[in-house]
């Protein structure tokens, strides 16, 4: 037998050795499909696409190293222990031993995902980079109703709501919010932390309904991991402000559903440098519990920050210098010295988040508000429908869209178009580059002019470029040159083109050897040279444009053709929008 003889089928090589199907992974780990999905989600393991699928295209493939990581995961043993313990509970219930079943449920083993968070995200920037889906998921479940059918508990919904409000309170206090867009799906927000842009979507404050085409078991597994991740991030962010985490909130404001305002007050009071600890006598310290200590500390916080102080909502610490960039300073001072009052029908939670993030003071209708509706210092009243109550002449009544448009434009827009009862202008998305798309809406041009006026910049007139502004003589010459001079210049250009063509023809005849000295040169009349040279120039331009395409490989040529098709579709879409706009103007 040869030395390197290998019997057929005894060893795998290539993709067959590097990848395995999901069925093979389940058999190797000895788990069911649901547990395998949970492990893959919390460990961050996803299916792979090998170049050659050995078992066929209808299988899902995983890398062998990923499955080996799962085999040595301590969480796998914990899940098996929990499954075994649940069998004991079911056995007690089957024997109708309710007392034993209740006792076993109280001692059920638990697990934590803290180690996996530190394993998957070694640095804080790695966690921020993967925060978009996390925030969207947590904000979604914060507004969903609890459901026994989907195994969504009330405690989990409250935890999601608490985490989302803690995140919003930090973003609002540090003025890190950059963009807001209200769409049919919900409200898009974009913040910037440590140079990392984070975008998330929050649903509208309406009744949410469960659908049957969504597997909530998988979503709840993702939510379990995202809750732990967001708690880690909030802990890091709050400690960067020297604020204790988790925060202790005013129970009265929590009962009034003013969690975000309560968090703002807590951060403001804690970041003022409060280091006073609760002082309790030795006799009563043995009898005090965590609740009493929390209430005493909260009382100290409320004593240093009275509820009647209107400026205590979102002011940064005065005695602590924080390095801020130019954009943060602009966002911080956008609504400076402006006071807003929210009516009952407007999206209160969104505006309570956005307005303080840009330096405004805000209140609402109801108990626990920092100031009442009859406050004479209110500058803007946010209302969405005509009110039959008392109208104050010292304030402006605008629609909520005015707030979002001002935030995206970074200037205070005129309020005439946003008054109550009027149809507001289109709400433009700040996530779309109009110049790149090829179509700039009229209101975007208006906002651009207002921004330039706010910066005291000079914008060019239509048809005039920036190079003309740099050299004013170009505009002067364009305005002074008469029509007659332009015609003379055009005729001179035609003569030069005709002479150049004649020269090229003679040169071509000399090269071919058919040139004759006695042949008179053709006389070119004025106006004919340009017309006869147009097809040749067009053909030359076409050949020159096709030359790079002919030199491309087949794959690159297909990619180039796909790019041209995409550009053609974009141009057709732009033309369709312009035609629709033209038809609307004609109907009006």
Coordinates of C-alpha atoms in Angstrom, one line a residue:
X1 CA 0.0 0.0 0.0
X2 CA 1.4 3.4 -0.9
X3 CA 2.5 5.7 1.9
X4 CA 0.1 8.5 1.2
X5 CA -2.8 6.3 0.3
X6 CA -6.2 7.7 1.4
X7 CA -9.3 5.6 1.1
X8 CA -12.1 7.4 -0.7
X9 CA -14.5 9.2 1.6
X10 CA -12.3 9.1 4.6
X11 CA -11.2 12.8 4.4
X12 CA -12.9 15.9 3.1
X13 CA -11.1 18.7 1.3
X14 CA -12.0 22.2 0.0
X15 CA -15.5 23.6 0.6
X16 CA -16.7 20.3 1.8
X17 CA -14.3 20.5 4.7
X18 CA -14.8 24.2 5.4
X19 CA -18.6 24.4 5.4
X20 CA -21.4 22.3 6.8
X21 CA -25.2 22.5 6.3
X22 CA -27.6 23.5 9.0
X23 CA -28.8 20.0 9.5
X24 CA -25.2 18.8 10.0
X25 CA -24.7 21.7 12.5
X26 CA -27.8 20.7 14.5
X27 CA -26.6 17.1 14.6
X28 CA -23.1 18.1 15.7
X29 CA -24.4 20.4 18.5
X30 CA -27.3 18.1 19.5
X31 CA -29.8 21.0 19.8
X32 CA -33.1 21.7 18.2
X33 CA -33.6 24.5 15.6
X34 CA -35.0 27.1 18.0
X35 CA -32.1 26.8 20.4
X36 CA -29.6 26.9 17.5
X37 CA -31.2 30.1 16.2
X38 CA -30.9 31.7 19.7
X39 CA -27.2 30.7 19.9
X40 CA -26.5 32.1 16.5
X41 CA -28.2 35.4 17.3
X42 CA -26.5 36.1 20.6
X43 CA -23.1 34.9 19.3
X44 CA -23.4 36.9 16.0
X45 CA -23.0 33.9 13.7
X46 CA -24.6 34.1 10.3
X47 CA -24.9 31.7 7.3
X48 CA -22.1 31.8 4.7
X49 CA -22.3 31.6 0.9
X50 CA -19.5 29.2 -0.3
X51 CA -18.4 29.5 -3.9
X52 CA -19.3 25.8 -4.5
X53 CA -22.2 24.5 -2.6
X54 CA -21.4 20.8 -2.2
X55 CA -24.8 19.6 -0.9
X56 CA -26.8 21.8 -3.3
X57 CA -28.3 25.3 -3.6
X58 CA -31.3 24.6 -1.4
X59 CA -29.2 24.2 1.8
X60 CA -28.0 26.8 4.4
X61 CA -24.3 26.6 5.0
X62 CA -22.2 27.6 8.1
X63 CA -18.5 27.7 8.5
X64 CA -17.0 24.8 10.5
X65 CA -15.1 27.2 12.8
X66 CA -18.3 29.0 13.7
X67 CA -19.9 25.8 14.7
X68 CA -16.9 24.8 16.8
X69 CA -17.2 28.2 18.6
X70 CA -20.8 27.2 19.5
X71 CA -19.7 23.8 20.7
X72 CA -17.4 25.4 23.4
X73 CA -19.9 28.2 24.3
X74 CA -20.8 28.1 28.1
X75 CA -24.2 29.4 27.3
X76 CA -25.0 26.2 25.5
X77 CA -24.6 24.2 28.7
X78 CA -26.8 26.8 30.5
X79 CA -29.6 26.4 28.0
X80 CA -29.4 22.7 28.4
X81 CA -29.6 23.1 32.2
X82 CA -32.7 25.4 31.9
X83 CA -34.3 22.9 29.6
X84 CA -33.7 20.1 32.1
X85 CA -35.1 22.2 34.9
X86 CA -38.2 23.0 32.9
X87 CA -38.9 19.3 32.6
X88 CA -38.9 19.1 36.4
X89 CA -41.5 21.9 36.5
X90 CA -43.7 20.2 33.9
X91 CA -43.4 16.9 35.8
X92 CA -44.6 18.6 39.1
X93 CA -47.5 20.3 37.2
X94 CA -48.5 16.9 35.7
X95 CA -48.6 15.4 39.1
X96 CA -50.8 18.4 40.2
X97 CA -48.2 19.4 42.8
X98 CA -48.7 23.1 42.5
X99 CA -46.7 24.0 45.6
X100 CA -43.6 22.2 44.3
X101 CA -44.1 23.7 40.8
X102 CA -44.3 27.2 42.3
X103 CA -41.2 26.5 44.4
X104 CA -39.3 25.3 41.4
X105 CA -40.2 28.3 39.3
X106 CA -38.8 30.6 42.0
X107 CA -35.4 28.8 41.8
X108 CA -35.2 28.6 38.0
X109 CA -31.6 29.1 36.7
X110 CA -30.9 32.3 34.9
X111 CA -28.2 33.5 32.5
X112 CA -26.7 36.8 31.5
X113 CA -25.3 38.1 28.2
X114 CA -22.8 40.5 29.6
X115 CA -19.8 38.4 28.6
X116 CA -21.1 38.1 25.0
X117 CA -21.4 41.9 24.8
X118 CA -17.8 42.4 25.8
X119 CA -16.7 39.5 23.5
X120 CA -18.5 40.9 20.4
X121 CA -17.7 44.6 21.0
X122 CA -14.2 45.0 22.4
X123 CA -14.3 48.8 22.1
X124 CA -17.0 51.4 22.6
X125 CA -16.8 52.5 19.0
X126 CA -17.6 49.0 17.8
X127 CA -20.8 49.0 19.9
X128 CA -21.8 52.5 18.5
X129 CA -21.3 51.2 15.0
X130 CA -23.8 48.4 15.5
X131 CA -26.4 50.5 17.3
X132 CA -28.8 51.4 14.5
X133 CA -30.8 48.1 14.5
X134 CA -30.6 48.0 18.3
X135 CA -32.3 51.4 18.8
X136 CA -34.9 50.7 16.1
X137 CA -35.8 47.3 17.8
X138 CA -36.0 48.7 21.3
X139 CA -38.1 51.8 20.3
X140 CA -40.5 49.4 18.4
X141 CA -41.1 47.1 21.4
X142 CA -41.4 50.2 23.7
X143 CA -44.8 51.0 22.0
X144 CA -46.1 47.5 21.5
X145 CA -48.8 46.1 23.8
X146 CA -48.0 43.2 26.1
X147 CA -49.3 39.9 24.6
X148 CA -49.4 36.4 26.2
X149 CA -49.7 34.8 22.7
X150 CA -46.4 36.3 21.6
X151 CA -44.7 35.8 25.0
X152 CA -44.2 39.6 25.3
X153 CA -44.3 40.5 29.0
X154 CA -45.3 43.8 30.5
X155 CA -41.9 43.9 32.3
X156 CA -40.0 43.7 29.0
X157 CA -42.1 46.5 27.4
X158 CA -41.4 48.8 30.4
X159 CA -37.7 48.0 30.2
X160 CA -37.6 48.9 26.5
X161 CA -39.4 52.2 27.2
X162 CA -37.0 53.0 30.0
X163 CA -33.9 52.3 27.9
X164 CA -35.2 54.3 25.0
X165 CA -36.0 57.3 27.2
X166 CA -32.5 57.1 28.8
X167 CA -30.9 57.1 25.4
X168 CA -33.1 60.1 24.3
X169 CA -32.3 62.0 27.4
X170 CA -28.6 61.7 26.9
X171 CA -28.8 62.7 23.2
X172 CA -30.9 65.7 24.1
X173 CA -28.7 66.8 26.9
X174 CA -25.5 66.6 24.8
X175 CA -27.1 68.2 21.7
X176 CA -26.0 65.3 19.6
X177 CA -29.1 65.1 17.4
X178 CA -28.5 66.1 13.8
X179 CA -31.4 65.1 11.5
X180 CA -35.2 64.4 11.9
X181 CA -37.6 63.2 9.2
X182 CA -41.3 62.3 9.7
X183 CA -42.4 59.6 7.3
X184 CA -45.3 57.2 7.0
X185 CA -43.3 54.4 8.7
X186 CA -42.4 56.6 11.7
X187 CA -39.9 59.3 12.7
X188 CA -36.3 58.9 11.6
X189 CA -33.6 60.4 13.8
X190 CA -29.8 60.7 13.3
X191 CA -27.4 61.5 16.0
X192 CA -23.6 61.8 16.0
X193 CA -21.5 60.4 18.9
X194 CA -17.7 60.3 18.8
X195 CA -17.7 60.8 15.1
X196 CA -20.1 57.9 14.5
X197 CA -23.5 58.6 12.9
X198 CA -26.3 56.6 14.4
X199 CA -29.7 56.5 12.6
X200 CA -32.8 54.8 14.0
X201 CA -36.6 54.7 13.4
X202 CA -39.3 55.2 16.0
X203 CA -42.9 54.3 15.3
X204 CA -45.7 56.8 15.6
X205 CA -47.6 57.1 18.9
X206 CA -50.6 55.0 17.7
X207 CA -52.1 51.7 18.6
X208 CA -49.8 48.9 17.2
X209 CA -51.2 45.6 16.0
X210 CA -49.5 42.2 15.9
X211 CA -49.2 40.6 12.5
X212 CA -49.2 36.9 11.7
X213 CA -46.4 37.0 9.1
X214 CA -43.7 38.0 11.6
X215 CA -41.9 35.4 13.8
X216 CA -41.9 37.2 17.1
X217 CA -39.8 34.4 18.7
X218 CA -36.8 35.5 16.6
X219 CA -37.5 39.2 17.3
X220 CA -37.6 38.6 21.0
X221 CA -34.3 36.8 20.9
X222 CA -32.7 39.8 19.1
X223 CA -34.5 42.1 21.6
X224 CA -33.0 40.2 24.6
X225 CA -29.5 40.8 23.2
X226 CA -30.2 44.4 22.2
X227 CA -31.5 45.3 25.7
X228 CA -28.3 44.2 27.3
X229 CA -26.2 46.1 24.6
X230 CA -28.2 49.3 25.1
X231 CA -27.9 49.1 28.9
X232 CA -24.1 48.8 28.5
X233 CA -24.0 51.9 26.2
X234 CA -26.3 54.0 28.4
X235 CA -24.1 53.1 31.4
X236 CA -21.0 54.3 29.6
X237 CA -22.7 57.5 28.3
X238 CA -24.1 58.4 31.7
X239 CA -20.9 57.9 33.5
X240 CA -19.2 60.2 30.9
X241 CA -21.4 62.9 32.4
X242 CA -20.6 61.9 36.0
X243 CA -24.2 60.7 36.4
X244 CA -25.2 57.6 38.4
X245 CA -26.8 54.8 36.4
X246 CA -29.5 53.6 36.5
X247 CA -31.2 56.9 37.2
X248 CA -33.6 57.5 40.1
X249 CA -36.7 59.2 38.8
X250 CA -39.5 61.2 40.3
X251 CA -42.3 58.8 40.9
X252 CA -44.9 61.6 40.4
X253 CA -43.6 62.4 36.9
X254 CA -43.3 58.7 36.1
X255 CA -47.0 58.3 37.0
X256 CA -47.8 61.2 34.7
X257 CA -46.0 59.5 31.7
X258 CA -43.3 62.3 31.7
X259 CA -40.3 59.9 31.9
X260 CA -38.2 61.9 29.5
X261 CA -38.7 65.1 31.4
X262 CA -37.9 63.3 34.7
X263 CA -34.7 61.9 33.2
X264 CA -33.7 65.4 32.1
X265 CA -34.2 66.8 35.6
X266 CA -32.3 63.9 37.1
X267 CA -29.3 64.4 34.7
X268 CA -29.3 68.1 35.3
X269 CA -29.3 67.8 39.0
X270 CA -26.7 65.0 39.1
X271 CA -24.3 66.7 36.7
X272 CA -24.3 69.9 38.9
X273 CA -21.7 68.1 41.1
X274 CA -23.9 66.7 43.8
X275 CA -21.7 64.5 45.9
X276 CA -23.8 64.6 49.1
X277 CA -24.7 61.1 50.2
X278 CA -27.8 60.4 52.3
X279 CA -27.0 60.9 56.0
X280 CA -28.9 58.5 58.3
X281 CA -28.5 57.9 62.0
X282 CA -26.9 54.7 63.2
X283 CA -30.1 53.5 64.8
X284 CA -32.1 53.9 61.7
X285 CA -29.5 52.7 59.2
X286 CA -30.1 49.0 60.1
X287 CA -33.8 49.4 59.4
X288 CA -33.5 51.4 56.1
X289 CA -33.7 49.6 52.8
X290 CA -32.8 50.5 49.3
X291 CA -36.2 52.2 48.7
X292 CA -35.8 54.6 51.6
X293 CA -32.3 55.5 50.4
X294 CA -33.5 56.1 46.9
X295 CA -36.3 58.4 48.2
X296 CA -33.9 60.4 50.3
X297 CA -31.5 60.8 47.5
X298 CA -34.3 61.8 45.2
X299 CA -35.5 64.4 47.7
X300 CA -32.0 65.9 47.8
X301 CA -32.0 66.1 44.0
X302 CA -35.4 67.8 43.9
X303 CA -34.3 70.2 46.6
X304 CA -31.4 71.4 44.5
X305 CA -33.5 71.6 41.3
X306 CA -36.9 73.2 42.1
X307 CA -39.7 72.2 39.7
X308 CA -40.7 75.8 39.1
X309 CA -37.4 76.6 37.4
X310 CA -38.1 76.7 33.7
X311 CA -34.5 76.7 32.6
X312 CA -33.7 73.5 34.4
X313 CA -35.0 71.3 31.6
X314 CA -32.1 71.0 29.3
X315 CA -29.3 73.4 30.3
X316 CA -25.8 72.1 30.3
X317 CA -23.6 72.3 33.4
X318 CA -22.4 75.9 33.7
X319 CA -19.3 75.2 35.7
X320 CA -18.0 72.3 33.5
X321 CA -16.4 73.2 30.3
X322 CA -17.1 70.7 27.5
X323 CA -15.3 70.7 24.2
X324 CA -17.9 71.2 21.5
X325 CA -17.5 71.3 17.7
X326 CA -19.1 74.0 15.5
X327 CA -22.1 71.8 14.6
X328 CA -22.9 71.1 18.2
X329 CA -22.7 74.8 19.0
X330 CA -25.1 75.6 16.2
X331 CA -27.5 72.9 17.3
X332 CA -27.3 74.0 20.9
X333 CA -28.2 77.6 20.0
X334 CA -30.9 77.0 17.3
X335 CA -33.9 77.5 19.7
X336 CA -32.0 79.5 22.3
X337 CA -34.2 81.9 24.4
X338 CA -37.4 80.4 22.8
X339 CA -40.2 78.8 24.9
X340 CA -42.6 76.3 23.4
X341 CA -45.9 75.0 24.6
X342 CA -47.3 71.8 23.2
X343 CA -51.0 71.1 22.7
X344 CA -52.6 67.8 23.4
X345 CA -52.9 66.6 19.7
X346 CA -49.2 67.0 18.7
X347 CA -46.6 64.2 19.1
X348 CA -45.4 65.2 22.6
X349 CA -42.7 62.6 23.1
X350 CA -41.0 63.4 19.8
X351 CA -41.1 67.2 20.4
X352 CA -39.9 66.8 24.0
X353 CA -36.9 65.0 22.6
X354 CA -36.2 67.3 19.7
X355 CA -36.8 70.8 21.1
X356 CA -34.4 70.5 24.2
X357 CA -31.8 68.9 21.9
X358 CA -31.6 72.2 20.0
X359 CA -31.6 74.6 23.0
X360 CA -35.4 75.2 23.4
X361 CA -37.5 75.2 26.6
X362 CA -40.7 73.2 26.3
X363 CA -43.8 72.5 28.3
X364 CA -47.1 70.7 27.7
X365 CA -50.7 70.6 28.8
X366 CA -51.2 68.6 32.0
X367 CA -49.7 68.1 35.4
X368 CA -46.0 68.0 36.0
X369 CA -45.3 70.6 33.3
X370 CA -42.5 73.2 34.0
X371 CA -44.7 76.2 33.1
X372 CA -48.4 76.7 32.3
X373 CA -50.1 77.7 29.1
X374 CA -50.9 81.2 30.3
X375 CA -47.1 82.0 30.7
X376 CA -46.5 85.3 29.0
X377 CA -42.9 84.4 28.1
X378 CA -44.0 81.6 25.7
X379 CA -42.9 82.5 22.1
X380 CA -44.4 79.6 20.1
X381 CA -47.5 77.5 20.6
X382 CA -47.3 74.1 18.8
X383 CA -50.8 73.2 17.7
X384 CA -52.1 70.9 14.9
X385 CA -55.7 72.0 14.6
X386 CA -57.5 75.3 15.1
X387 CA -58.2 76.0 18.8
X388 CA -61.5 77.4 20.1
X389 CA -59.8 78.6 23.3
X390 CA -58.0 81.8 24.2
X391 CA -55.5 83.0 21.6
X392 CA -52.5 85.0 22.9
X393 CA -51.2 87.7 20.7
X394 CA -47.7 87.5 22.2
X395 CA -46.9 84.1 20.7
X396 CA -47.0 82.4 17.3
X397 CA -49.3 79.4 16.6
X398 CA -47.4 77.0 14.3
X399 CA -47.7 73.4 13.2
X400 CA -45.3 70.7 14.4
X401 CA -43.7 70.4 10.9
X402 CA -42.1 73.9 11.4
X403 CA -40.0 72.4 14.2
X404 CA -38.6 69.6 12.1
X405 CA -38.0 71.8 9.1
X406 CA -36.1 74.3 11.3
X407 CA -34.0 71.5 12.7
X408 CA -33.0 70.2 9.3
X409 CA -32.3 73.7 7.9
X410 CA -30.4 74.8 11.0
X411 CA -32.2 78.2 10.8
X412 CA -35.4 79.7 12.1
X413 CA -37.7 79.5 9.1
X414 CA -40.5 82.1 8.6
X415 CA -43.8 80.9 10.2
X416 CA -46.2 82.3 7.6
X417 CA -46.4 79.0 5.7
X418 CA -46.8 76.9 8.9
X419 CA -49.6 78.8 10.5
X420 CA -52.6 76.8 11.8
X421 CA -55.2 76.0 9.1
X422 CA -52.8 76.4 6.2
X423 CA -51.3 73.6 4.1
X424 CA -47.6 73.5 5.0
X425 CA -44.9 73.2 2.4
X426 CA -43.5 69.8 1.5
X427 CA -41.5 68.1 4.3
X428 CA -38.1 67.4 2.6
X429 CA -36.0 64.6 3.7
X430 CA -32.5 65.6 5.1
X431 CA -31.2 62.1 4.1
X432 CA -31.5 62.8 0.4
X433 CA -28.9 64.6 -1.6
X434 CA -30.9 66.7 -4.1
X435 CA -27.9 67.6 -6.2
X436 CA -26.9 63.9 -6.6
X437 CA -30.5 62.9 -7.5
X438 CA -30.7 65.5 -10.2
X439 CA -33.8 67.2 -9.0
X440 CA -34.0 70.1 -6.5
X441 CA -37.5 70.9 -5.2
X442 CA -38.5 74.6 -5.2
X443 CA -38.8 74.7 -1.4
X444 CA -35.2 73.3 -1.1
X445 CA -34.1 76.3 -3.2
X446 CA -36.0 78.6 -0.9
X447 CA -34.4 77.1 2.2
X448 CA -31.0 77.4 0.5
X449 CA -31.6 81.2 -0.1
X450 CA -32.7 81.6 3.5
X451 CA -29.6 79.8 4.8
X452 CA -27.3 82.0 2.6
X453 CA -29.1 85.1 3.9
X454 CA -28.6 84.0 7.5
X455 CA -24.8 83.5 6.8
X456 CA -24.6 86.8 4.8
X457 CA -23.4 84.9 1.8
X458 CA -24.0 85.9 -1.9
X459 CA -25.6 83.3 -4.1
X460 CA -25.2 83.4 -7.9
X461 CA -28.2 84.3 -10.0
X462 CA -29.7 81.5 -12.2
X463 CA -27.4 80.8 -15.1
X464 CA -24.4 82.4 -13.4
X465 CA -21.7 80.2 -11.9
X466 CA -19.4 80.7 -8.9
X467 CA -16.5 81.4 -11.2
X468 CA -18.4 84.4 -12.5
X469 CA -18.8 85.7 -8.9
X470 CA -15.1 85.4 -8.5
X471 CA -14.4 87.4 -11.7
X472 CA -17.1 90.1 -12.0
X473 CA -15.6 91.2 -15.4
X474 CA -17.3 88.1 -16.9
X475 CA -20.7 89.3 -15.9
X476 CA -19.8 92.8 -17.2
X477 CA -18.7 91.6 -20.6
X478 CA -21.8 89.3 -20.9
X479 CA -24.0 92.3 -20.2
X480 CA -22.2 94.8 -22.5
X481 CA -21.7 92.6 -25.6
X482 CA -24.4 93.4 -28.1
X483 CA -26.2 91.0 -30.4
X484 CA -24.3 92.2 -33.5
X485 CA -20.9 91.5 -31.9
X486 CA -22.1 88.0 -31.1
X487 CA -23.1 87.3 -34.7
X488 CA -19.7 88.5 -36.0
X489 CA -17.9 86.2 -33.5
X490 CA -20.1 83.3 -34.7
X491 CA -19.3 83.9 -38.4
X492 CA -15.6 84.1 -37.6
X493 CA -15.8 80.8 -35.8
X494 CA -17.5 79.2 -38.9
X495 CA -14.7 80.5 -41.2
X496 CA -12.0 79.0 -39.0
X497 CA -13.8 75.7 -38.9
X498 CA -14.1 75.6 -42.7
X499 CA -10.4 76.4 -43.2
X500 CA -9.4 73.7 -40.7
X501 CA -11.5 71.2 -42.6
X502 CA -10.0 72.1 -45.9
X503 CA -6.5 71.8 -44.5
X504 CA -7.2 68.3 -43.2
X505 CA -8.6 67.2 -46.6
X506 CA -5.5 68.4 -48.4
X507 CA -3.3 66.7 -45.9
X508 CA -5.2 63.4 -46.4
X509 CA -4.9 63.6 -50.2
X510 CA -1.1 64.1 -49.9
X511 CA -0.8 61.1 -47.7
X512 CA -2.7 58.9 -50.1
X513 CA -0.7 60.1 -53.1
X514 CA -3.7 61.3 -55.1
X515 CA -3.1 65.0 -54.6
X516 CA -3.0 67.1 -57.8
X517 CA -1.5 70.6 -58.0
X518 CA -3.9 71.7 -60.7
X519 CA -7.0 70.9 -58.7
X520 CA -8.4 74.1 -57.3
X521 CA -9.3 74.1 -53.7
X522 CA -13.0 73.9 -53.1
X523 CA -14.6 77.1 -52.1
X524 CA -16.5 77.0 -48.9
X525 CA -19.4 79.4 -48.6
X526 CA -20.2 80.9 -45.3
X527 CA -22.7 78.9 -43.3
X528 CA -22.0 75.6 -45.2
X529 CA -18.8 74.7 -43.4
X530 CA -20.3 74.1 -40.1
X531 CA -23.3 72.2 -41.4
X532 CA -21.0 69.8 -43.4
X533 CA -18.7 69.3 -40.5
X534 CA -21.3 68.4 -37.9
X535 CA -21.7 64.7 -38.9
X536 CA -17.9 64.2 -39.0
X537 CA -17.5 65.7 -35.6
X538 CA -20.4 63.7 -34.2
X539 CA -19.0 60.5 -35.6
X540 CA -15.5 61.3 -34.2
X541 CA -17.0 62.0 -30.8
X542 CA -19.0 58.8 -30.9
X543 CA -16.0 56.7 -31.8
X544 CA -14.0 58.4 -29.0
X545 CA -16.7 57.7 -26.5
X546 CA -16.9 54.0 -27.5
X547 CA -13.2 53.4 -27.4
X548 CA -12.9 52.9 -23.6
X549 CA -15.9 50.5 -23.7
X550 CA -14.3 48.4 -26.4
X551 CA -11.1 48.0 -24.3
X552 CA -13.1 46.8 -21.2
X553 CA -13.4 43.2 -20.2
X554 CA -16.8 41.5 -20.4
X555 CA -17.6 41.8 -16.7
X556 CA -16.6 45.4 -16.5
X557 CA -18.6 46.2 -19.7
X558 CA -21.7 44.5 -18.1
X559 CA -21.2 46.6 -15.0
X560 CA -20.8 49.7 -17.0
X561 CA -24.0 49.0 -19.0
X562 CA -25.9 48.4 -15.7
X563 CA -24.6 51.8 -14.4
X564 CA -25.9 53.5 -17.6
X565 CA -29.3 51.8 -17.2
X566 CA -29.5 53.1 -13.6
X567 CA -28.6 56.6 -14.7
X568 CA -31.2 56.4 -17.5
X569 CA -33.9 55.3 -15.0
X570 CA -32.9 58.1 -12.6
X571 CA -33.1 60.7 -15.5
X572 CA -36.5 59.3 -16.5
X573 CA -37.7 59.6 -12.9
X574 CA -36.5 63.2 -12.7
X575 CA -38.2 64.1 -16.0
X576 CA -41.4 62.4 -14.8
X577 CA -41.3 64.6 -11.6
X578 CA -40.7 67.7 -13.6
X579 CA -43.6 66.9 -16.0
X580 CA -45.9 66.2 -13.1
X581 CA -44.9 69.5 -11.5
X582 CA -45.5 71.3 -14.9
X583 CA -49.0 69.7 -15.1
X584 CA -49.9 70.8 -11.6
X585 CA -48.9 74.4 -12.3
X586 CA -50.9 74.3 -15.6
X587 CA -54.0 73.1 -13.7
X588 CA -53.7 75.9 -11.1

